[in-house]
Amino acid sequence: MSYSTASHTTFYHRYHVVWATKYRFKVLQGTMRERLREIIRQTCAELDVHIVKGVVARDHVHMFISVPPKL
């Protein structure tokens, strides 16, 4: 366990986020899966969110992320 620091704070905010497709349809495959990964990585980089671990399955996405306190 390691704490993250900012200019005036020390924090350890970790969240387990799960997204699922409607009716759990297995649509996250092929080029859609690759594009989804790009979008998630790009969005997390813009928001300064660190992805600790992430998995894209055919019908859902698991992410364990570290979020700064400003969000």
mmCIF file of N, CA and C in Angstrom:
data_model
loop_
_atom_site.group_PDB
_atom_site.id
_atom_site.type_symbol
_atom_site.label_atom_id
_atom_site.label_comp_id
_atom_site.label_asym_id
_atom_site.label_seq_id
_atom_site.Cartn_x
_atom_site.Cartn_y
_atom_site.Cartn_z
ATOM 1 N N MET A 1 0.845 -1.170 0.000
ATOM 2 C CA MET A 1 0.000 0.000 0.000
ATOM 3 C C MET A 1 0.892 1.235 0.000
ATOM 4 N N SER A 2 0.740 2.086 -0.991
ATOM 5 C CA SER A 2 1.513 3.314 -1.048
ATOM 6 C C SER A 2 0.564 4.496 -1.176
ATOM 7 N N TYR A 3 0.862 5.512 -0.428
ATOM 8 C CA TYR A 3 0.046 6.715 -0.464
ATOM 9 C C TYR A 3 0.519 7.628 -1.575
ATOM 10 N N SER A 4 -0.398 8.356 -2.169
ATOM 11 C CA SER A 4 -0.064 9.353 -3.178
ATOM 12 C C SER A 4 -0.058 10.713 -2.513
ATOM 13 N N THR A 5 0.739 11.608 -3.051
ATOM 14 C CA THR A 5 0.813 12.937 -2.451
ATOM 15 C C THR A 5 0.603 14.004 -3.509
ATOM 16 N N ALA A 6 0.028 15.103 -3.061
ATOM 17 C CA ALA A 6 -0.110 16.306 -3.870
ATOM 18 C C ALA A 6 0.522 17.437 -3.074
ATOM 19 N N SER A 7 0.328 18.660 -3.476
ATOM 20 C CA SER A 7 1.012 19.760 -2.800
ATOM 21 C C SER A 7 0.624 19.906 -1.324
ATOM 22 N N HIS A 8 -0.652 19.671 -0.991
ATOM 23 C CA HIS A 8 -1.088 19.838 0.399
ATOM 24 C C HIS A 8 -1.821 18.628 0.953
ATOM 25 N N THR A 9 -1.772 17.504 0.268
ATOM 26 C CA THR A 9 -2.533 16.345 0.723
ATOM 27 C C THR A 9 -1.734 15.059 0.553
ATOM 28 N N THR A 10 -2.106 14.089 1.342
ATOM 29 C CA THR A 10 -1.650 12.718 1.181
ATOM 30 C C THR A 10 -2.911 11.880 1.126
ATOM 31 N N PHE A 11 -3.019 11.033 0.110
ATOM 32 C CA PHE A 11 -4.281 10.334 -0.069
ATOM 33 C C PHE A 11 -4.059 8.918 -0.565
ATOM 34 N N TYR A 12 -5.082 8.115 -0.375
ATOM 35 C CA TYR A 12 -5.113 6.731 -0.841
ATOM 36 C C TYR A 12 -6.550 6.424 -1.233
ATOM 37 N N HIS A 13 -6.982 6.952 -2.378
ATOM 38 C CA HIS A 13 -8.345 6.743 -2.869
ATOM 39 C C HIS A 13 -8.304 5.712 -3.979
ATOM 40 N N ARG A 14 -8.850 4.548 -3.730
ATOM 41 C CA ARG A 14 -8.886 3.487 -4.727
ATOM 42 C C ARG A 14 -10.338 3.071 -4.922
ATOM 43 N N TYR A 15 -10.732 2.879 -6.169
ATOM 44 C CA TYR A 15 -12.106 2.508 -6.480
ATOM 45 C C TYR A 15 -12.126 1.336 -7.454
ATOM 46 N N HIS A 16 -13.078 0.453 -7.257
ATOM 47 C CA HIS A 16 -13.313 -0.648 -8.188
ATOM 48 C C HIS A 16 -14.537 -0.263 -9.004
ATOM 49 N N VAL A 17 -14.327 -0.057 -10.300
ATOM 50 C CA VAL A 17 -15.390 0.385 -11.189
ATOM 51 C C VAL A 17 -15.709 -0.747 -12.154
ATOM 52 N N VAL A 18 -16.997 -1.038 -12.320
ATOM 53 C CA VAL A 18 -17.424 -2.073 -13.266
ATOM 54 C C VAL A 18 -18.470 -1.479 -14.189
ATOM 55 N N TRP A 19 -18.223 -1.602 -15.498
ATOM 56 C CA TRP A 19 -19.201 -1.210 -16.502
ATOM 57 C C TRP A 19 -19.664 -2.464 -17.199
ATOM 58 N N ALA A 20 -20.965 -2.567 -17.436
ATOM 59 C CA ALA A 20 -21.513 -3.727 -18.151
ATOM 60 C C ALA A 20 -22.371 -3.232 -19.308
ATOM 61 N N THR A 21 -22.383 -4.003 -20.380
ATOM 62 C CA THR A 21 -23.221 -3.656 -21.517
ATOM 63 C C THR A 21 -24.676 -3.970 -21.186
ATOM 64 N N LYS A 22 -25.574 -3.333 -21.897
ATOM 65 C CA LYS A 22 -26.993 -3.569 -21.673
ATOM 66 C C LYS A 22 -27.328 -5.024 -21.984
ATOM 67 N N TYR A 23 -28.023 -5.651 -21.088
ATOM 68 C CA TYR A 23 -28.409 -7.062 -21.179
ATOM 69 C C TYR A 23 -27.198 -7.992 -21.275
ATOM 70 N N ARG A 24 -26.018 -7.463 -20.903
ATOM 71 C CA ARG A 24 -24.766 -8.234 -20.941
ATOM 72 C C ARG A 24 -24.485 -8.823 -22.322
ATOM 73 N N PHE A 25 -24.867 -8.092 -23.373
ATOM 74 C CA PHE A 25 -24.550 -8.532 -24.733
ATOM 75 C C PHE A 25 -23.042 -8.569 -24.910
ATOM 76 N N LYS A 26 -22.534 -9.552 -25.589
ATOM 77 C CA LYS A 26 -21.100 -9.748 -25.779
ATOM 78 C C LYS A 26 -20.630 -9.004 -27.029
ATOM 79 N N VAL A 27 -20.537 -7.681 -26.907
ATOM 80 C CA VAL A 27 -20.196 -6.847 -28.048
ATOM 81 C C VAL A 27 -18.800 -6.240 -27.956
ATOM 82 N N LEU A 28 -18.128 -6.367 -26.829
ATOM 83 C CA LEU A 28 -16.818 -5.750 -26.659
ATOM 84 C C LEU A 28 -15.730 -6.691 -27.163
ATOM 85 N N GLN A 29 -15.592 -6.777 -28.481
ATOM 86 C CA GLN A 29 -14.578 -7.633 -29.071
ATOM 87 C C GLN A 29 -14.030 -6.981 -30.324
ATOM 88 N N GLY A 30 -12.860 -7.390 -30.737
ATOM 89 C CA GLY A 30 -12.255 -6.886 -31.964
ATOM 90 C C GLY A 30 -11.861 -5.427 -31.876
ATOM 91 N N THR A 31 -12.209 -4.671 -32.908
ATOM 92 C CA THR A 31 -11.811 -3.262 -32.972
ATOM 93 C C THR A 31 -12.527 -2.418 -31.922
ATOM 94 N N MET A 32 -13.739 -2.807 -31.543
ATOM 95 C CA MET A 32 -14.450 -2.060 -30.509
ATOM 96 C C MET A 32 -13.722 -2.174 -29.170
ATOM 97 N N ARG A 33 -13.183 -3.340 -28.878
ATOM 98 C CA ARG A 33 -12.437 -3.560 -27.635
ATOM 99 C C ARG A 33 -11.178 -2.690 -27.602
ATOM 100 N N GLU A 34 -10.438 -2.640 -28.723
ATOM 101 C CA GLU A 34 -9.226 -1.829 -28.792
ATOM 102 C C GLU A 34 -9.553 -0.340 -28.674
ATOM 103 N N ARG A 35 -10.606 0.102 -29.334
ATOM 104 C CA ARG A 35 -11.006 1.511 -29.263
ATOM 105 C C ARG A 35 -11.459 1.890 -27.864
ATOM 106 N N LEU A 36 -12.169 0.986 -27.187
ATOM 107 C CA LEU A 36 -12.602 1.233 -25.810
ATOM 108 C C LEU A 36 -11.403 1.405 -24.887
ATOM 109 N N ARG A 37 -10.386 0.569 -25.047
ATOM 110 C CA ARG A 37 -9.164 0.704 -24.243
ATOM 111 C C ARG A 37 -8.499 2.058 -24.476
ATOM 112 N N GLU A 38 -8.409 2.479 -25.730
ATOM 113 C CA GLU A 38 -7.815 3.774 -26.044
ATOM 114 C C GLU A 38 -8.587 4.910 -25.384
ATOM 115 N N ILE A 39 -9.907 4.861 -25.467
ATOM 116 C CA ILE A 39 -10.744 5.918 -24.887
ATOM 117 C C ILE A 39 -10.581 5.968 -23.374
ATOM 118 N N ILE A 40 -10.577 4.811 -22.725
ATOM 119 C CA ILE A 40 -10.429 4.769 -21.264
ATOM 120 C C ILE A 40 -9.071 5.313 -20.852
ATOM 121 N N ARG A 41 -8.005 4.885 -21.524
ATOM 122 C CA ARG A 41 -6.662 5.367 -21.187
ATOM 123 C C ARG A 41 -6.540 6.866 -21.418
ATOM 124 N N GLN A 42 -7.093 7.358 -22.509
ATOM 125 C CA GLN A 42 -7.027 8.773 -22.837
ATOM 126 C C GLN A 42 -7.788 9.612 -21.805
ATOM 127 N N THR A 43 -8.970 9.166 -21.446
ATOM 128 C CA THR A 43 -9.779 9.892 -20.468
ATOM 129 C C THR A 43 -9.113 9.908 -19.096
ATOM 130 N N CYS A 44 -8.571 8.779 -18.683
ATOM 131 C CA CYS A 44 -7.886 8.718 -17.387
ATOM 132 C C CYS A 44 -6.646 9.607 -17.376
ATOM 133 N N ALA A 45 -5.921 9.673 -18.477
ATOM 134 C CA ALA A 45 -4.749 10.544 -18.556
ATOM 135 C C ALA A 45 -5.159 12.012 -18.452
ATOM 136 N N GLU A 46 -6.255 12.396 -19.089
ATOM 137 C CA GLU A 46 -6.734 13.772 -19.022
ATOM 138 C C GLU A 46 -7.177 14.159 -17.617
ATOM 139 N N LEU A 47 -7.767 13.215 -16.889
ATOM 140 C CA LEU A 47 -8.277 13.496 -15.542
ATOM 141 C C LEU A 47 -7.254 13.213 -14.447
ATOM 142 N N ASP A 48 -6.048 12.795 -14.822
ATOM 143 C CA ASP A 48 -4.984 12.457 -13.869
ATOM 144 C C ASP A 48 -5.384 11.291 -12.961
ATOM 145 N N VAL A 49 -6.077 10.319 -13.540
ATOM 146 C CA VAL A 49 -6.487 9.105 -12.830
ATOM 147 C C VAL A 49 -5.529 7.992 -13.213
ATOM 148 N N HIS A 50 -5.028 7.268 -12.221
ATOM 149 C CA HIS A 50 -4.098 6.172 -12.471
ATOM 150 C C HIS A 50 -4.856 4.848 -12.481
ATOM 151 N N ILE A 51 -4.709 4.078 -13.543
ATOM 152 C CA ILE A 51 -5.341 2.764 -13.622
ATOM 153 C C ILE A 51 -4.398 1.753 -12.981
ATOM 154 N N VAL A 52 -4.782 1.217 -11.832
ATOM 155 C CA VAL A 52 -3.964 0.225 -11.142
ATOM 156 C C VAL A 52 -4.061 -1.104 -11.871
ATOM 157 N N LYS A 53 -5.278 -1.500 -12.195
ATOM 158 C CA LYS A 53 -5.496 -2.730 -12.948
ATOM 159 C C LYS A 53 -6.810 -2.602 -13.701
ATOM 160 N N GLY A 54 -6.838 -3.156 -14.910
ATOM 161 C CA GLY A 54 -8.055 -3.092 -15.696
ATOM 162 C C GLY A 54 -8.181 -4.290 -16.613
ATOM 163 N N VAL A 55 -9.403 -4.751 -16.821
ATOM 164 C CA VAL A 55 -9.682 -5.890 -17.693
ATOM 165 C C VAL A 55 -10.911 -5.564 -18.527
ATOM 166 N N VAL A 56 -10.799 -5.797 -19.831
ATOM 167 C CA VAL A 56 -11.942 -5.627 -20.726
ATOM 168 C C VAL A 56 -12.386 -7.019 -21.151
ATOM 169 N N ALA A 57 -13.549 -7.439 -20.693
ATOM 170 C CA ALA A 57 -14.119 -8.725 -21.093
ATOM 171 C C ALA A 57 -15.073 -8.485 -22.256
ATOM 172 N N ARG A 58 -15.718 -9.526 -22.731
ATOM 173 C CA ARG A 58 -16.611 -9.375 -23.884
ATOM 174 C C ARG A 58 -17.904 -8.655 -23.536
ATOM 175 N N ASP A 59 -18.308 -8.673 -22.261
ATOM 176 C CA ASP A 59 -19.571 -8.026 -21.898
ATOM 177 C C ASP A 59 -19.459 -7.062 -20.717
ATOM 178 N N HIS A 60 -18.252 -6.838 -20.192
ATOM 179 C CA HIS A 60 -18.087 -5.884 -19.105
ATOM 180 C C HIS A 60 -16.628 -5.435 -19.000
ATOM 181 N N VAL A 61 -16.422 -4.370 -18.214
ATOM 182 C CA VAL A 61 -15.089 -3.813 -17.991
ATOM 183 C C VAL A 61 -14.879 -3.671 -16.495
ATOM 184 N N HIS A 62 -13.758 -4.188 -15.990
ATOM 185 C CA HIS A 62 -13.358 -4.015 -14.593
ATOM 186 C C HIS A 62 -12.175 -3.068 -14.557
ATOM 187 N N MET A 63 -12.220 -2.090 -13.648
ATOM 188 C CA MET A 63 -11.098 -1.182 -13.466
ATOM 189 C C MET A 63 -10.887 -0.940 -11.986
ATOM 190 N N PHE A 64 -9.629 -1.013 -11.565
ATOM 191 C CA PHE A 64 -9.245 -0.637 -10.209
ATOM 192 C C PHE A 64 -8.400 0.614 -10.372
ATOM 193 N N ILE A 65 -8.929 1.767 -9.940
ATOM 194 C CA ILE A 65 -8.299 3.042 -10.242
ATOM 195 C C ILE A 65 -7.957 3.812 -8.977
ATOM 196 N N SER A 66 -6.961 4.679 -9.105
ATOM 197 C CA SER A 66 -6.571 5.599 -8.054
ATOM 198 C C SER A 66 -6.951 7.001 -8.508
ATOM 199 N N VAL A 67 -7.767 7.661 -7.706
ATOM 200 C CA VAL A 67 -8.322 8.962 -8.082
ATOM 201 C C VAL A 67 -7.800 10.043 -7.130
ATOM 202 N N PRO A 68 -7.312 11.173 -7.665
ATOM 203 C CA PRO A 68 -6.870 12.251 -6.785
ATOM 204 C C PRO A 68 -8.071 12.899 -6.089
ATOM 205 N N PRO A 69 -7.847 13.520 -4.942
ATOM 206 C CA PRO A 69 -8.972 14.090 -4.169
ATOM 207 C C PRO A 69 -9.675 15.247 -4.858
ATOM 208 N N LYS A 70 -9.065 15.879 -5.841
ATOM 209 C CA LYS A 70 -9.739 16.992 -6.515
ATOM 210 C C LYS A 70 -10.945 16.512 -7.336
ATOM 211 N N LEU A 71 -11.011 15.213 -7.646
ATOM 212 C CA LEU A 71 -12.141 14.681 -8.372
ATOM 213 C C LEU A 71 -13.154 14.106 -7.404
#
